[in-house]
Amino acid sequence: MANIKSAKKRIKVIDRKTARNRRVKDHLKTVLKSFDSAIEAGDFEQAAEKLKLAEKKLMQAAAKGTIKKQAASRKVSRLAKRFNAAKAAK
């Protein structure tokens, strides 16, 4: 356990940031799963909405530093690719 005041403060700050990052990542997983379920159901209108929401949430997480910007861009690209492939297969 830290004895110095600034070290104690850093522990509190790290705990807050960790909690925020966990919330954001959990929310991202939920959004991505909802996109997956819409694609599997074949509901392309809802999948398009979920894709738009997923892109927004991924970019927000990247802007805050929760995930890296390249990772967010890569995930958005893969989601769009899956959406277009599923739409074309229909």
GROMACS .gro file of N, CA and C in nm:
model
  270
    1MET      N    1   0.085  -0.119   0.000
    1MET     CA    2   0.000   0.000   0.000
    1MET      C    3   0.088   0.124   0.000
    2ALA      N    4   0.045   0.223  -0.072
    2ALA     CA    5   0.122   0.347  -0.084
    2ALA      C    6   0.115   0.428   0.045
    3ASN      N    7   0.225   0.495   0.076
    3ASN     CA    8   0.230   0.582   0.194
    3ASN      C    9   0.227   0.729   0.156
    4ILE      N   10   0.274   0.758   0.036
    4ILE     CA   11   0.284   0.897  -0.009
    4ILE      C   12   0.148   0.942  -0.063
    5LYS      N   13   0.114   1.068  -0.032
    5LYS     CA   14  -0.017   1.121  -0.069
    5LYS      C   15  -0.043   1.116  -0.219
    6SER      N   16   0.056   1.153  -0.298
    6SER     CA   17   0.038   1.154  -0.443
    6SER      C   18   0.021   1.012  -0.497
    7ALA      N   19   0.088   0.916  -0.436
    7ALA     CA   20   0.073   0.777  -0.480
    7ALA      C   21  -0.066   0.725  -0.445
    8LYS      N   22  -0.119   0.765  -0.331
    8LYS     CA   23  -0.255   0.726  -0.293
    8LYS      C   24  -0.356   0.783  -0.392
    9LYS      N   25  -0.333   0.909  -0.433
    9LYS     CA   26  -0.421   0.973  -0.529
    9LYS      C   27  -0.416   0.900  -0.663
   10ARG      N   28  -0.295   0.862  -0.706
   10ARG     CA   29  -0.281   0.791  -0.834
   10ARG      C   30  -0.357   0.659  -0.831
   11ILE      N   31  -0.356   0.592  -0.716
   11ILE     CA   32  -0.430   0.466  -0.704
   11ILE      C   33  -0.579   0.490  -0.724
   12LYS      N   34  -0.631   0.596  -0.665
   12LYS     CA   35  -0.774   0.629  -0.682
   12LYS      C   36  -0.806   0.663  -0.827
   13VAL      N   37  -0.718   0.741  -0.889
   13VAL     CA   38  -0.740   0.781  -1.028
   13VAL      C   39  -0.737   0.660  -1.120
   14ILE      N   40  -0.641   0.571  -1.097
   14ILE     CA   41  -0.630   0.450  -1.178
   14ILE      C   42  -0.755   0.363  -1.163
   15ASP      N   43  -0.805   0.353  -1.040
   15ASP     CA   44  -0.927   0.275  -1.017
   15ASP      C   45  -1.046   0.333  -1.093
   16ARG      N   46  -1.059   0.466  -1.093
   16ARG     CA   47  -1.169   0.530  -1.166
   16ARG      C   48  -1.156   0.506  -1.316
   17LYS      N   49  -1.035   0.522  -1.368
   17LYS     CA   50  -1.014   0.502  -1.511
   17LYS      C   51  -1.036   0.357  -1.551
   18THR      N   52  -0.993   0.265  -1.467
   18THR     CA   53  -1.013   0.123  -1.495
   18THR      C   54  -1.161   0.091  -1.500
   19ALA      N   55  -1.237   0.145  -1.405
   19ALA     CA   56  -1.381   0.120  -1.401
   19ALA      C   57  -1.448   0.177  -1.526
   20ARG      N   58  -1.407   0.296  -1.568
   20ARG     CA   59  -1.465   0.357  -1.687
   20ARG      C   60  -1.433   0.275  -1.812
   21ASN      N   61  -1.307   0.232  -1.823
   21ASN     CA   62  -1.267   0.151  -1.939
   21ASN      C   63  -1.345   0.020  -1.944
   22ARG      N   64  -1.367  -0.041  -1.828
   22ARG     CA   65  -1.444  -0.166  -1.824
   22ARG      C   66  -1.587  -0.142  -1.871
   23ARG      N   67  -1.647  -0.033  -1.823
   23ARG     CA   68  -1.784  -0.002  -1.865
   23ARG      C   69  -1.791   0.017  -2.016
   24VAL      N   70  -1.697   0.092  -2.070
   24VAL     CA   71  -1.696   0.121  -2.214
   24VAL      C   72  -1.677  -0.008  -2.294
   25LYS      N   73  -1.583  -0.092  -2.251
   25LYS     CA   74  -1.557  -0.217  -2.323
   25LYS      C   75  -1.676  -0.312  -2.314
   26ASP      N   76  -1.741  -0.318  -2.198
   26ASP     CA   77  -1.860  -0.402  -2.185
   26ASP      C   78  -1.970  -0.353  -2.278
   27HIS      N   79  -1.986  -0.221  -2.285
   27HIS     CA   80  -2.088  -0.164  -2.373
   27HIS      C   81  -2.055  -0.194  -2.520
   28LEU      N   82  -1.927  -0.185  -2.557
   28LEU     CA   83  -1.886  -0.217  -2.693
   28LEU      C   84  -1.920  -0.362  -2.727
   29LYS      N   85  -1.892  -0.452  -2.634
   29LYS     CA   86  -1.922  -0.594  -2.659
   29LYS      C   87  -2.071  -0.614  -2.680
   30THR      N   88  -2.152  -0.545  -2.603
   30THR     CA   89  -2.298  -0.557  -2.617
   30THR      C   90  -2.343  -0.507  -2.753
   31VAL      N   91  -2.290  -0.394  -2.795
   31VAL     CA   92  -2.327  -0.336  -2.925
   31VAL      C   93  -2.285  -0.429  -3.039
   32LEU      N   94  -2.164  -0.485  -3.029
   32LEU     CA   95  -2.115  -0.574  -3.134
   32LEU      C   96  -2.196  -0.703  -3.138
   33LYS      N   97  -2.236  -0.754  -3.023
   33LYS     CA   98  -2.319  -0.875  -3.021
   33LYS      C   99  -2.457  -0.848  -3.082
   34SER      N  100  -2.512  -0.729  -3.057
   34SER     CA  101  -2.642  -0.696  -3.115
   34SER      C  102  -2.631  -0.686  -3.268
   35PHE      N  103  -2.518  -0.635  -3.317
   35PHE     CA  104  -2.495  -0.631  -3.461
   35PHE      C  105  -2.487  -0.773  -3.518
   36ASP      N  106  -2.413  -0.860  -3.448
   36ASP     CA  107  -2.401  -0.999  -3.492
   36ASP      C  108  -2.537  -1.068  -3.499
   37SER      N  109  -2.619  -1.046  -3.397
   37SER     CA  110  -2.750  -1.111  -3.395
   37SER      C  111  -2.841  -1.058  -3.507
   38ALA      N  112  -2.829  -0.930  -3.539
   38ALA     CA  113  -2.908  -0.873  -3.648
   38ALA      C  114  -2.865  -0.931  -3.782
   39ILE      N  115  -2.736  -0.950  -3.800
   39ILE     CA  116  -2.684  -1.010  -3.924
   39ILE      C  117  -2.732  -1.154  -3.937
   40GLU      N  118  -2.722  -1.230  -3.827
   40GLU     CA  119  -2.762  -1.371  -3.831
   40GLU      C  120  -2.912  -1.386  -3.856
   41ALA      N  121  -2.991  -1.290  -3.804
   41ALA     CA  122  -3.135  -1.295  -3.825
   41ALA      C  123  -3.173  -1.253  -3.967
   42GLY      N  124  -3.081  -1.187  -4.036
   42GLY     CA  125  -3.108  -1.142  -4.172
   42GLY      C  126  -3.184  -1.011  -4.179
   43ASP      N  127  -3.189  -0.940  -4.068
   43ASP     CA  128  -3.258  -0.810  -4.062
   43ASP      C  129  -3.157  -0.701  -4.096
   44PHE      N  130  -3.149  -0.666  -4.224
   44PHE     CA  131  -3.044  -0.576  -4.270
   44PHE      C  132  -3.071  -0.430  -4.235
   45GLU      N  133  -3.197  -0.393  -4.219
   45GLU     CA  134  -3.227  -0.256  -4.176
   45GLU      C  135  -3.177  -0.233  -4.035
   46GLN      N  136  -3.206  -0.328  -3.947
   46GLN     CA  137  -3.160  -0.317  -3.808
   46GLN      C  138  -3.008  -0.331  -3.802
   47ALA      N  139  -2.952  -0.417  -3.885
   47ALA     CA  140  -2.807  -0.437  -3.887
   47ALA      C  141  -2.737  -0.308  -3.930
   48ALA      N  142  -2.796  -0.235  -4.024
   48ALA     CA  143  -2.737  -0.109  -4.068
   48ALA      C  144  -2.736  -0.008  -3.954
   49GLU      N  145  -2.846  -0.004  -3.878
   49GLU     CA  146  -2.851   0.086  -3.761
   49GLU      C  147  -2.747   0.046  -3.658
   50LYS      N  148  -2.736  -0.085  -3.634
   50LYS     CA  149  -2.640  -0.136  -3.535
   50LYS      C  150  -2.496  -0.110  -3.581
   51LEU      N  151  -2.474  -0.117  -3.711
   51LEU     CA  152  -2.341  -0.089  -3.765
   51LEU      C  153  -2.305   0.057  -3.741
   52LYS      N  154  -2.400   0.146  -3.766
   52LYS     CA  155  -2.377   0.288  -3.745
   52LYS      C  156  -2.348   0.317  -3.598
   53LEU      N  157  -2.426   0.254  -3.509
   53LEU     CA  158  -2.405   0.272  -3.365
   53LEU      C  159  -2.270   0.215  -3.321
   54ALA      N  160  -2.234   0.098  -3.375
   54ALA     CA  161  -2.107   0.035  -3.339
   54ALA      C  162  -1.990   0.122  -3.382
   55GLU      N  163  -2.000   0.179  -3.503
   55GLU     CA  164  -1.893   0.267  -3.550
   55GLU      C  165  -1.879   0.389  -3.459
   56LYS      N  166  -1.991   0.447  -3.421
   56LYS     CA  167  -1.989   0.563  -3.333
   56LYS      C  168  -1.925   0.530  -3.199
   57LYS      N  169  -1.967   0.419  -3.140
   57LYS     CA  170  -1.916   0.381  -3.008
   57LYS      C  171  -1.768   0.343  -3.013
   58LEU      N  172  -1.727   0.275  -3.119
   58LEU     CA  173  -1.586   0.239  -3.133
   58LEU      C  174  -1.498   0.363  -3.147
   59MET      N  175  -1.544   0.459  -3.225
   59MET     CA  176  -1.465   0.581  -3.243
   59MET      C  177  -1.461   0.665  -3.115
   60GLN      N  178  -1.572   0.664  -3.040
   60GLN     CA  179  -1.572   0.735  -2.912
   60GLN      C  180  -1.472   0.671  -2.816
   61ALA      N  181  -1.470   0.539  -2.812
   61ALA     CA  182  -1.377   0.468  -2.724
   61ALA      C  183  -1.233   0.495  -2.765
   62ALA      N  184  -1.210   0.504  -2.896
   62ALA     CA  185  -1.075   0.534  -2.945
   62ALA      C  186  -1.034   0.677  -2.910
   63ALA      N  187  -1.130   0.768  -2.919
   63ALA     CA  188  -1.099   0.908  -2.889
   63ALA      C  189  -1.062   0.926  -2.742
   64LYS      N  190  -1.124   0.847  -2.655
   64LYS     CA  191  -1.096   0.856  -2.512
   64LYS      C  192  -0.974   0.775  -2.470
   65GLY      N  193  -0.920   0.694  -2.564
   65GLY     CA  194  -0.801   0.617  -2.533
   65GLY      C  195  -0.830   0.482  -2.470
   66THR      N  196  -0.957   0.441  -2.469
   66THR     CA  197  -0.992   0.311  -2.413
   66THR      C  198  -0.938   0.200  -2.502
   67ILE      N  199  -0.953   0.217  -2.633
   67ILE     CA  200  -0.891   0.127  -2.729
   67ILE      C  201  -0.811   0.212  -2.826
   68LYS      N  202  -0.721   0.149  -2.899
   68LYS     CA  203  -0.638   0.224  -2.993
   68LYS      C  204  -0.717   0.260  -3.117
   69LYS      N  205  -0.679   0.370  -3.180
   69LYS     CA  206  -0.751   0.420  -3.297
   69LYS      C  207  -0.744   0.322  -3.414
   70GLN      N  208  -0.629   0.260  -3.433
   70GLN     CA  209  -0.615   0.162  -3.542
   70GLN      C  210  -0.704   0.041  -3.517
   71ALA      N  211  -0.715  -0.001  -3.390
   71ALA     CA  212  -0.799  -0.116  -3.356
   71ALA      C  213  -0.945  -0.083  -3.384
   72ALA      N  214  -0.987   0.038  -3.349
   72ALA     CA  215  -1.125   0.079  -3.375
   72ALA      C  216  -1.153   0.083  -3.525
   73SER      N  217  -1.061   0.140  -3.601
   73SER     CA  218  -1.078   0.148  -3.746
   73SER      C  219  -1.083   0.009  -3.808
   74ARG      N  220  -0.997  -0.080  -3.760
   74ARG     CA  221  -0.994  -0.217  -3.811
   74ARG      C  222  -1.126  -0.289  -3.783
   75LYS      N  223  -1.178  -0.271  -3.662
   75LYS     CA  224  -1.305  -0.336  -3.627
   75LYS      C  225  -1.421  -0.281  -3.710
   76VAL      N  226  -1.424  -0.151  -3.730
   76VAL     CA  227  -1.529  -0.090  -3.812
   76VAL      C  228  -1.521  -0.143  -3.955
   77SER      N  229  -1.401  -0.153  -4.007
   77SER     CA  230  -1.381  -0.202  -4.143
   77SER      C  231  -1.431  -0.346  -4.155
   78ARG      N  232  -1.398  -0.429  -4.057
   78ARG     CA  233  -1.440  -0.569  -4.061
   78ARG      C  234  -1.591  -0.582  -4.048
   79LEU      N  235  -1.651  -0.498  -3.964
   79LEU     CA  236  -1.797  -0.501  -3.949
   79LEU      C  237  -1.865  -0.463  -4.080
   80ALA      N  238  -1.816  -0.357  -4.144
   80ALA     CA  239  -1.874  -0.312  -4.271
   80ALA      C  240  -1.857  -0.419  -4.378
   81LYS      N  241  -1.742  -0.485  -4.378
   81LYS     CA  242  -1.715  -0.590  -4.475
   81LYS      C  243  -1.812  -0.706  -4.455
   82ARG      N  244  -1.836  -0.745  -4.329
   82ARG     CA  245  -1.930  -0.853  -4.300
   82ARG      C  246  -2.072  -0.814  -4.339
   83PHE      N  247  -2.108  -0.689  -4.311
   83PHE     CA  248  -2.241  -0.641  -4.344
   83PHE      C  249  -2.264  -0.646  -4.496
   84ASN      N  250  -2.168  -0.595  -4.571
   84ASN     CA  251  -2.181  -0.593  -4.717
   84ASN      C  252  -2.181  -0.735  -4.777
   85ALA      N  253  -2.101  -0.824  -4.719
   85ALA     CA  254  -2.098  -0.962  -4.769
   85ALA      C  255  -2.232  -1.032  -4.741
   86ALA      N  256  -2.287  -1.010  -4.623
   86ALA     CA  257  -2.416  -1.073  -4.588
   86ALA      C  258  -2.527  -1.017  -4.674
   87LYS      N  259  -2.521  -0.888  -4.701
   87LYS     CA  260  -2.623  -0.823  -4.784
   87LYS      C  261  -2.615  -0.875  -4.929
   88ALA      N  262  -2.493  -0.892  -4.977
   88ALA     CA  263  -2.474  -0.941  -5.113
   88ALA      C  264  -2.515  -1.087  -5.127
   89ALA      N  265  -2.495  -1.164  -5.020
   89ALA     CA  266  -2.530  -1.306  -5.024
   89ALA      C  267  -2.681  -1.327  -5.025
   90LYS      N  268  -2.753  -1.229  -4.974
   90LYS     CA  269  -2.900  -1.237  -4.973
   90LYS      C  270  -2.953  -1.210  -5.108
   0.00000   0.00000   0.00000
